[in-house]
Amino acid sequence: MRLWPKKNGSEIWQEFITENQRLKEQLKHSNYIDHTTRDLTNILETQLETNIKRELVNESNFKQAGGKSLESNAVTQS
C-alpha cells in the first residue's frame, strides 16, 4: 500500500511512519513467534534421507524377490 501526500502531505507520511514504528514495537514486545522465517534446511534434509532409505528398501525387496537391479535405478548418495 502506498500513500500519496496531499498538498501539505508531509503529515500523512509522518503518521504512516509513526504507525509502522508503533506496530514494530508492539510486535517486538509481544509473545508472537514468526514461523515464516524459520530455517527449513533440517526438515528438507530429513525428508531426503527418508526418501533415500525408502528407495533403498524398495530396491533390496526387489532383489530378494529375484529381480535384477538395474544401474539406471540405483540410488546414489552424494
GROMACS .gro file of C-alpha atoms in nm:
model
   78
    1MET     CA    1   0.000   0.000   0.000
    2ARG     CA    2   0.135   0.341  -0.092
    3LEU     CA    3   0.011   0.667   0.047
    4TRP     CA    4   0.026   0.976  -0.171
    5PRO     CA    5   0.071   1.305   0.013
    6LYS     CA    6  -0.184   1.581  -0.026
    7LYS     CA    7  -0.082   1.943  -0.084
    8ASN     CA    8   0.083   1.959   0.255
    9GLY     CA    9   0.112   1.583   0.280
   10SER     CA   10   0.419   1.557   0.497
   11GLU     CA   11   0.184   1.493   0.790
   12ILE     CA   12   0.043   1.184   0.615
   13TRP     CA   13   0.390   1.035   0.563
   14GLN     CA   14   0.486   1.113   0.921
   15GLU     CA   15   0.170   0.942   1.052
   16PHE     CA   16   0.241   0.639   0.831
   17ILE     CA   17   0.598   0.605   0.960
   18THR     CA   18   0.484   0.652   1.318
   19GLU     CA   19   0.221   0.379   1.275
   20ASN     CA   20   0.483   0.137   1.136
   21GLN     CA   21   0.716   0.213   1.423
   22ARG     CA   22   0.436   0.160   1.672
   23LEU     CA   23   0.346  -0.178   1.519
   24LYS     CA   24   0.711  -0.289   1.516
   25GLU     CA   25   0.748  -0.200   1.882
   26GLN     CA   26   0.426  -0.381   1.966
   27LEU     CA   27   0.543  -0.693   1.779
   28LYS     CA   28   0.886  -0.677   1.940
   29HIS     CA   29   0.741  -0.682   2.291
   30SER     CA   30   0.476  -0.946   2.222
   31ASN     CA   31   0.496  -1.324   2.259
   32TYR     CA   32   0.425  -1.381   1.889
   33ILE     CA   33   0.654  -1.632   1.717
   34ASP     CA   34   0.713  -1.571   1.348
   35HIS     CA   35   0.720  -1.915   1.184
   36THR     CA   36   0.763  -1.776   0.833
   37THR     CA   37   1.135  -1.713   0.880
   38ARG     CA   38   1.238  -2.044   1.035
   39ASP     CA   39   1.512  -2.248   0.875
   40LEU     CA   40   1.368  -2.540   0.678
   41THR     CA   41   1.706  -2.692   0.584
   42ASN     CA   42   1.699  -2.962   0.852
   43ILE     CA   43   1.343  -3.061   0.768
   44LEU     CA   44   1.422  -3.094   0.397
   45GLU     CA   45   1.740  -3.294   0.464
   46THR     CA   46   1.548  -3.533   0.690
   47GLN     CA   47   1.283  -3.586   0.423
   48LEU     CA   48   1.553  -3.650   0.162
   49GLU     CA   49   1.722  -3.909   0.386
   50THR     CA   50   1.386  -4.078   0.445
   51ASN     CA   51   1.318  -4.092   0.072
   52ILE     CA   52   1.664  -4.237   0.002
   53LYS     CA   53   1.613  -4.505   0.270
   54ARG     CA   54   1.272  -4.587   0.126
   55GLU     CA   55   1.422  -4.628  -0.222
   56LEU     CA   56   1.700  -4.849  -0.085
   57VAL     CA   57   1.448  -5.068   0.098
   58ASN     CA   58   1.237  -5.100  -0.217
   59GLU     CA   59   1.549  -5.195  -0.414
   60SER     CA   60   1.651  -5.461  -0.160
   61ASN     CA   61   1.297  -5.605  -0.155
   62PHE     CA   62   1.308  -5.622  -0.533
   63LYS     CA   63   1.639  -5.811  -0.524
   64GLN     CA   64   1.508  -6.052  -0.259
   65ALA     CA   65   1.212  -6.131  -0.481
   66GLY     CA   66   1.454  -6.246  -0.752
   67GLY     CA   67   1.465  -5.935  -0.967
   68LYS     CA   68   1.778  -5.787  -1.117
   69SER     CA   69   1.890  -5.442  -1.013
   70LEU     CA   70   1.936  -5.201  -1.300
   71GLU     CA   71   2.216  -4.944  -1.293
   72SER     CA   72   1.976  -4.671  -1.402
   73ASN     CA   73   1.755  -4.733  -1.097
   74ALA     CA   74   2.038  -4.736  -0.844
   75VAL     CA   75   2.018  -4.463  -0.582
   76THR     CA   76   2.340  -4.275  -0.523
   77GLN     CA   77   2.403  -4.057  -0.225
   78SER     CA   78   2.629  -3.758  -0.276
   0.00000   0.00000   0.00000
